[in-house]
PDB file of N, CA and C in Angstrom:
ATOM      1  N   MET N1071       3.456 -30.483  -9.284  1.00 93.00           N
ATOM      2  CA  MET N1071       3.172 -29.372 -10.183  1.00 93.00           C
ATOM      3  C   MET N1071       3.774 -28.074  -9.650  1.00 93.00           C
ATOM      4  N   LEU N1072       3.636 -27.860  -8.352  1.00 95.00           N
ATOM      5  CA  LEU N1072       4.186 -26.647  -7.750  1.00 95.00           C
ATOM      6  C   LEU N1072       5.708 -26.622  -7.846  1.00 95.00           C
ATOM      7  N   VAL N1073       6.322 -27.784  -7.678  1.00 96.00           N
ATOM      8  CA  VAL N1073       7.782 -27.871  -7.785  1.00 96.00           C
ATOM      9  C   VAL N1073       8.225 -27.519  -9.197  1.00 96.00           C
ATOM     10  N   LEU N1074       7.480 -27.938 -10.192  1.00 96.00           N
ATOM     11  CA  LEU N1074       7.810 -27.630 -11.580  1.00 96.00           C
ATOM     12  C   LEU N1074       7.729 -26.122 -11.838  1.00 96.00           C
ATOM     13  N   ILE N1075       6.687 -25.491 -11.354  1.00 97.00           N
ATOM     14  CA  ILE N1075       6.520 -24.048 -11.537  1.00 97.00           C
ATOM     15  C   ILE N1075       7.642 -23.287 -10.835  1.00 97.00           C
ATOM     16  N   LEU N1076       7.953 -23.678  -9.607  1.00 97.00           N
ATOM     17  CA  LEU N1076       9.038 -23.012  -8.884  1.00 97.00           C
ATOM     18  C   LEU N1076      10.385 -23.230  -9.558  1.00 97.00           C
ATOM     19  N   SER N1077      10.596 -24.406 -10.123  1.00 97.00           N
ATOM     20  CA  SER N1077      11.845 -24.683 -10.828  1.00 97.00           C
ATOM     21  C   SER N1077      11.987 -23.784 -12.058  1.00 97.00           C
ATOM     22  N   VAL N1078      10.900 -23.593 -12.783  1.00 96.00           N
ATOM     23  CA  VAL N1078      10.930 -22.715 -13.957  1.00 96.00           C
ATOM     24  C   VAL N1078      11.216 -21.278 -13.535  1.00 96.00           C
ATOM     25  N   VAL N1079      10.598 -20.828 -12.466  1.00 93.00           N
ATOM     26  CA  VAL N1079      10.833 -19.466 -11.982  1.00 93.00           C
ATOM     27  C   VAL N1079      12.293 -19.287 -11.575  1.00 93.00           C
ATOM     28  N   VAL N1080      12.841 -20.262 -10.868  1.00 96.00           N
ATOM     29  CA  VAL N1080      14.249 -20.180 -10.451  1.00 96.00           C
ATOM     30  C   VAL N1080      15.168 -20.150 -11.666  1.00 96.00           C
ATOM     31  N   LEU N1081      14.894 -20.963 -12.672  1.00 95.00           N
ATOM     32  CA  LEU N1081      15.708 -20.958 -13.886  1.00 95.00           C
ATOM     33  C   LEU N1081      15.629 -19.624 -14.617  1.00 95.00           C
ATOM     34  N   LEU N1082      14.442 -19.021 -14.653  1.00 92.00           N
ATOM     35  CA  LEU N1082      14.300 -17.708 -15.282  1.00 92.00           C
ATOM     36  C   LEU N1082      15.081 -16.632 -14.527  1.00 92.00           C
ATOM     37  N   VAL N1083      15.053 -16.702 -13.210  1.00 90.00           N
ATOM     38  CA  VAL N1083      15.794 -15.726 -12.400  1.00 90.00           C
ATOM     39  C   VAL N1083      17.293 -15.886 -12.621  1.00 90.00           C
ATOM     40  N   ILE N1084      17.765 -17.115 -12.630  1.00 94.00           N
ATOM     41  CA  ILE N1084      19.196 -17.360 -12.855  1.00 94.00           C
ATOM     42  C   ILE N1084      19.602 -16.894 -14.253  1.00 94.00           C
ATOM     43  N   GLY N1085      18.771 -17.175 -15.247  1.00 93.00           N
ATOM     44  CA  GLY N1085      19.063 -16.716 -16.604  1.00 93.00           C
ATOM     45  C   GLY N1085      19.098 -15.203 -16.701  1.00 93.00           C
ATOM     46  N   GLY N1086      18.190 -14.531 -16.003  1.00 92.00           N
ATOM     47  CA  GLY N1086      18.200 -13.071 -15.989  1.00 92.00           C
ATOM     48  C   GLY N1086      19.447 -12.520 -15.329  1.00 92.00           C
ATOM     49  N   CYS N1087      19.891 -13.163 -14.264  1.00 93.00           N
ATOM     50  CA  CYS N1087      21.117 -12.715 -13.588  1.00 93.00           C
ATOM     51  C   CYS N1087      22.336 -12.896 -14.475  1.00 93.00           C
ATOM     52  N   VAL N1088      22.377 -13.993 -15.218  1.00 94.00           N
ATOM     53  CA  VAL N1088      23.490 -14.222 -16.147  1.00 94.00           C
ATOM     54  C   VAL N1088      23.492 -13.153 -17.234  1.00 94.00           C
ATOM     55  N   CYS N1089      22.319 -12.794 -17.732  1.00 93.00           N
ATOM     56  CA  CYS N1089      22.244 -11.752 -18.758  1.00 93.00           C
ATOM     57  C   CYS N1089      22.681 -10.401 -18.215  1.00 93.00           C
ATOM     58  N   VAL N1090      22.309 -10.097 -16.983  1.00 93.00           N
ATOM     59  CA  VAL N1090      22.735  -8.833 -16.369  1.00 93.00           C
ATOM     60  C   VAL N1090      24.248  -8.824 -16.220  1.00 93.00           C
ATOM     61  N   PHE N1091      24.826  -9.938 -15.793  1.00 94.00           N
ATOM     62  CA  PHE N1091      26.279 -10.033 -15.631  1.00 94.00           C
ATOM     63  C   PHE N1091      26.992  -9.835 -16.971  1.00 94.00           C
ATOM     64  N   ARG N1092      26.506 -10.518 -18.007  1.00 94.00           N
ATOM     65  CA  ARG N1092      27.142 -10.385 -19.320  1.00 94.00           C
ATOM     66  C   ARG N1092      26.979  -8.984 -19.883  1.00 94.00           C
ATOM     67  N   ALA N1093      25.830  -8.367 -19.664  1.00 94.00           N
ATOM     68  CA  ALA N1093      25.618  -7.008 -20.156  1.00 94.00           C
ATOM     69  C   ALA N1093      26.518  -6.024 -19.424  1.00 94.00           C
ATOM     70  N   ALA N1094      26.764  -6.259 -18.150  1.00 94.00           N
ATOM     71  CA  ALA N1094      27.649  -5.377 -17.386  1.00 94.00           C
ATOM     72  C   ALA N1094      29.088  -5.500 -17.871  1.00 94.00           C
ATOM     73  N   ARG N1095      29.477  -6.690 -18.300  1.00 94.00           N
ATOM     74  CA  ARG N1095      30.820  -6.887 -18.830  1.00 94.00           C
ATOM     75  C   ARG N1095      30.977  -6.277 -20.209  1.00 94.00           C
ATOM     76  N   GLY N1096      29.886  -6.122 -20.932  1.00 91.00           N
ATOM     77  CA  GLY N1096      29.928  -5.498 -22.242  1.00 91.00           C
ATOM     78  C   GLY N1096      30.030  -6.467 -23.406  1.00 91.00           C
ATOM     79  N   ASP N1097      29.996  -7.760 -23.154  1.00 89.00           N
ATOM     80  CA  ASP N1097      30.142  -8.720 -24.254  1.00 89.00           C
ATOM     81  C   ASP N1097      28.850  -9.469 -24.557  1.00 89.00           C
ATOM     82  N   ALA N1098      27.726  -8.875 -24.223  1.00 91.00           N
ATOM     83  CA  ALA N1098      26.439  -9.556 -24.412  1.00 91.00           C
ATOM     84  C   ALA N1098      25.848  -9.202 -25.773  1.00 91.00           C
ATOM     85  N   PRO N1099      25.167 -10.164 -26.409  1.00 94.00           N
ATOM     86  CA  PRO N1099      24.441  -9.828 -27.637  1.00 94.00           C
ATOM     87  C   PRO N1099      23.242  -8.933 -27.324  1.00 94.00           C
ATOM     88  N   ARG N1100      22.637  -8.418 -28.372  1.00 95.00           N
ATOM     89  CA  ARG N1100      21.543  -7.460 -28.203  1.00 95.00           C
ATOM     90  C   ARG N1100      20.380  -8.053 -27.417  1.00 95.00           C
ATOM     91  N   TRP N1101      20.018  -9.310 -27.682  1.00 94.00           N
ATOM     92  CA  TRP N1101      18.885  -9.918 -26.982  1.00 94.00           C
ATOM     93  C   TRP N1101      19.181 -10.069 -25.495  1.00 94.00           C
ATOM     94  N   ALA N1102      20.434 -10.338 -25.150  1.00 93.00           N
ATOM     95  CA  ALA N1102      20.785 -10.489 -23.738  1.00 93.00           C
ATOM     96  C   ALA N1102      20.765  -9.137 -23.025  1.00 93.00           C
ATOM     97  N   ARG N1103      21.168  -8.084 -23.728  1.00 94.00           N
ATOM     98  CA  ARG N1103      21.077  -6.743 -23.130  1.00 94.00           C
ATOM     99  C   ARG N1103      19.627  -6.352 -22.887  1.00 94.00           C
ATOM    100  N   GLY N1104      18.737  -6.709 -23.821  1.00 94.00           N
ATOM    101  CA  GLY N1104      17.308  -6.443 -23.639  1.00 94.00           C
ATOM    102  C   GLY N1104      16.737  -7.222 -22.473  1.00 94.00           C
ATOM    103  N   LEU N1105      17.129  -8.484 -22.353  1.00 92.00           N
ATOM    104  CA  LEU N1105      16.666  -9.302 -21.232  1.00 92.00           C
ATOM    105  C   LEU N1105      17.214  -8.781 -19.911  1.00 92.00           C
ATOM    106  N   ALA N1106      18.447  -8.273 -19.933  1.00 93.00           N
ATOM    107  CA  ALA N1106      19.035  -7.695 -18.722  1.00 93.00           C
ATOM    108  C   ALA N1106      18.258  -6.453 -18.283  1.00 93.00           C
ATOM    109  N   LYS N1107      17.864  -5.618 -19.250  1.00 94.00           N
ATOM    110  CA  LYS N1107      17.066  -4.435 -18.915  1.00 94.00           C
ATOM    111  C   LYS N1107      15.726  -4.835 -18.321  1.00 94.00           C
ATOM    112  N   ALA N1108      15.099  -5.865 -18.903  1.00 93.00           N
ATOM    113  CA  ALA N1108      13.818  -6.345 -18.379  1.00 93.00           C
ATOM    114  C   ALA N1108      13.983  -6.911 -16.969  1.00 93.00           C
ATOM    115  N   THR N1109      15.077  -7.616 -16.728  1.00 91.00           N
ATOM    116  CA  THR N1109      15.334  -8.174 -15.394  1.00 91.00           C
ATOM    117  C   THR N1109      15.522  -7.065 -14.368  1.00 91.00           C
ATOM    118  N   LEU N1110      16.301  -6.045 -14.731  1.00 92.00           N
ATOM    119  CA  LEU N1110      16.517  -4.934 -13.803  1.00 92.00           C
ATOM    120  C   LEU N1110      15.228  -4.155 -13.555  1.00 92.00           C
ATOM    121  N   LEU N1111      14.415  -4.000 -14.586  1.00 94.00           N
ATOM    122  CA  LEU N1111      13.120  -3.327 -14.419  1.00 94.00           C
ATOM    123  C   LEU N1111      12.218  -4.127 -13.479  1.00 94.00           C
ATOM    124  N   GLY N1112      12.207  -5.436 -13.644  1.00 90.00           N
ATOM    125  CA  GLY N1112      11.406  -6.289 -12.759  1.00 90.00           C
ATOM    126  C   GLY N1112      11.872  -6.213 -11.319  1.00 90.00           C
ATOM    127  N   SER N1113      13.179  -6.154 -11.116  1.00 90.00           N
ATOM    128  CA  SER N1113      13.673  -6.054  -9.743  1.00 90.00           C
ATOM    129  C   SER N1113      13.332  -4.697  -9.136  1.00 90.00           C
ATOM    130  N   ASP N1114      13.376  -3.644  -9.942  1.00 93.00           N
ATOM    131  CA  ASP N1114      12.987  -2.323  -9.437  1.00 93.00           C
ATOM    132  C   ASP N1114      11.501  -2.290  -9.067  1.00 93.00           C
ATOM    133  N   LEU N1115      10.672  -2.911  -9.892  1.00 92.00           N
ATOM    134  CA  LEU N1115       9.238  -2.957  -9.593  1.00 92.00           C
ATOM    135  C   LEU N1115       8.961  -3.757  -8.324  1.00 92.00           C
ATOM    136  N   ALA N1116       9.657  -4.876  -8.164  1.00 89.00           N
ATOM    137  CA  ALA N1116       9.468  -5.688  -6.962  1.00 89.00           C
ATOM    138  C   ALA N1116       9.931  -4.934  -5.720  1.00 89.00           C
ATOM    139  N   ARG N1117      11.043  -4.211  -5.846  1.00 91.00           N
ATOM    140  CA  ARG N1117      11.562  -3.449  -4.712  1.00 91.00           C
ATOM    141  C   ARG N1117      10.604  -2.320  -4.330  1.00 91.00           C
ATOM    142  N   SER N1118      10.053  -1.616  -5.318  1.00 90.00           N
ATOM    143  CA  SER N1118       9.137  -0.522  -5.003  1.00 90.00           C
ATOM    144  C   SER N1118       7.824  -1.054  -4.431  1.00 90.00           C
ATOM    145  N   ALA N1119       7.369  -2.201  -4.907  1.00 88.00           N
ATOM    146  CA  ALA N1119       6.154  -2.800  -4.356  1.00 88.00           C
ATOM    147  C   ALA N1119       6.373  -3.221  -2.908  1.00 88.00           C
ATOM    148  N   SER N1120       7.569  -3.721  -2.626  1.00 83.00           N
ATOM    149  CA  SER N1120       7.892  -4.119  -1.261  1.00 83.00           C
ATOM    150  C   SER N1120       7.927  -2.902  -0.338  1.00 83.00           C
ATOM    151  N   ARG N1121       8.508  -1.817  -0.823  1.00 82.00           N
ATOM    152  CA  ARG N1121       8.558  -0.587  -0.015  1.00 82.00           C
ATOM    153  C   ARG N1121       7.157  -0.058   0.252  1.00 82.00           C
ATOM    154  N   ASN N1122       6.307  -0.074  -0.783  1.00 79.00           N
ATOM    155  CA  ASN N1122       4.950   0.445  -0.640  1.00 79.00           C
ATOM    156  C   ASN N1122       4.145  -0.379   0.347  1.00 79.00           C
ATOM    157  N   SER N1123       4.305  -1.685   0.326  1.00 75.00           N
ATOM    158  CA  SER N1123       3.533  -2.520   1.241  1.00 75.00           C
ATOM    159  C   SER N1123       4.010  -2.317   2.677  1.00 75.00           C
ATOM    160  N   ARG N1124       5.322  -2.116   2.851  1.00 72.00           N
ATOM    161  CA  ARG N1124       5.831  -1.879   4.211  1.00 72.00           C
ATOM    162  C   ARG N1124       5.396  -0.513   4.731  1.00 72.00           C
ATOM    163  N   SER N1125       5.359   0.495   3.863  1.00 71.00           N
ATOM    164  CA  SER N1125       4.963   1.828   4.320  1.00 71.00           C
ATOM    165  C   SER N1125       3.469   1.860   4.656  1.00 71.00           C
ATOM    166  N   GLN N1126       2.652   1.101   3.917  1.00 71.00           N
ATOM    167  CA  GLN N1126       1.229   1.056   4.224  1.00 71.00           C
ATOM    168  C   GLN N1126       0.974   0.320   5.535  1.00 71.00           C
ATOM    169  N   GLN N1127       1.744  -0.717   5.803  1.00 70.00           N
ATOM    170  CA  GLN N1127       1.570  -1.458   7.052  1.00 70.00           C
ATOM    171  C   GLN N1127       1.962  -0.596   8.239  1.00 70.00           C
ATOM    172  N   SER N1128       3.072   0.127   8.136  1.00 65.00           N
ATOM    173  CA  SER N1128       3.498   0.948   9.266  1.00 65.00           C
ATOM    174  C   SER N1128       2.627   2.183   9.410  1.00 65.00           C
ATOM    175  N   GLY N1129       2.105   2.705   8.295  1.00 57.00           N
ATOM    176  CA  GLY N1129       1.253   3.875   8.361  1.00 57.00           C
ATOM    177  C   GLY N1129      -0.113   3.573   8.942  1.00 57.00           C
ATOM    178  N   GLY N1130      -0.589   2.343   8.807  1.00 51.00           N
ATOM    179  CA  GLY N1130      -1.888   1.973   9.332  1.00 51.00           C
ATOM    180  C   GLY N1130      -1.905   1.796  10.844  1.00 51.00           C
ATOM    181  N   ASP N1131      -0.740   1.601  11.447  1.00 52.00           N
ATOM    182  CA  ASP N1131      -0.667   1.383  12.888  1.00 52.00           C
ATOM    183  C   ASP N1131      -0.782   2.672  13.685  1.00 52.00           C
ATOM    184  N   GLU N1132      -0.469   3.783  13.045  1.00 50.00           N
ATOM    185  CA  GLU N1132      -0.435   5.065  13.781  1.00 50.00           C
ATOM    186  C   GLU N1132      -1.775   5.702  13.863  1.00 50.00           C
TER     187      GLU N1132
END
């Protein structure tokens, strides 16, 4: 069951990357451009969450 869930997540990530690539080239349909924006937003949120968790860990040691 866990392998199935991870496989779906990996496929979604790969699909999002393909949409971002096509949108950057300029030949993507409207739905792919929307999915590319959602993918980039998700990556920004994950990056900011990662930064926040690292800053809280280092700030707690001092």
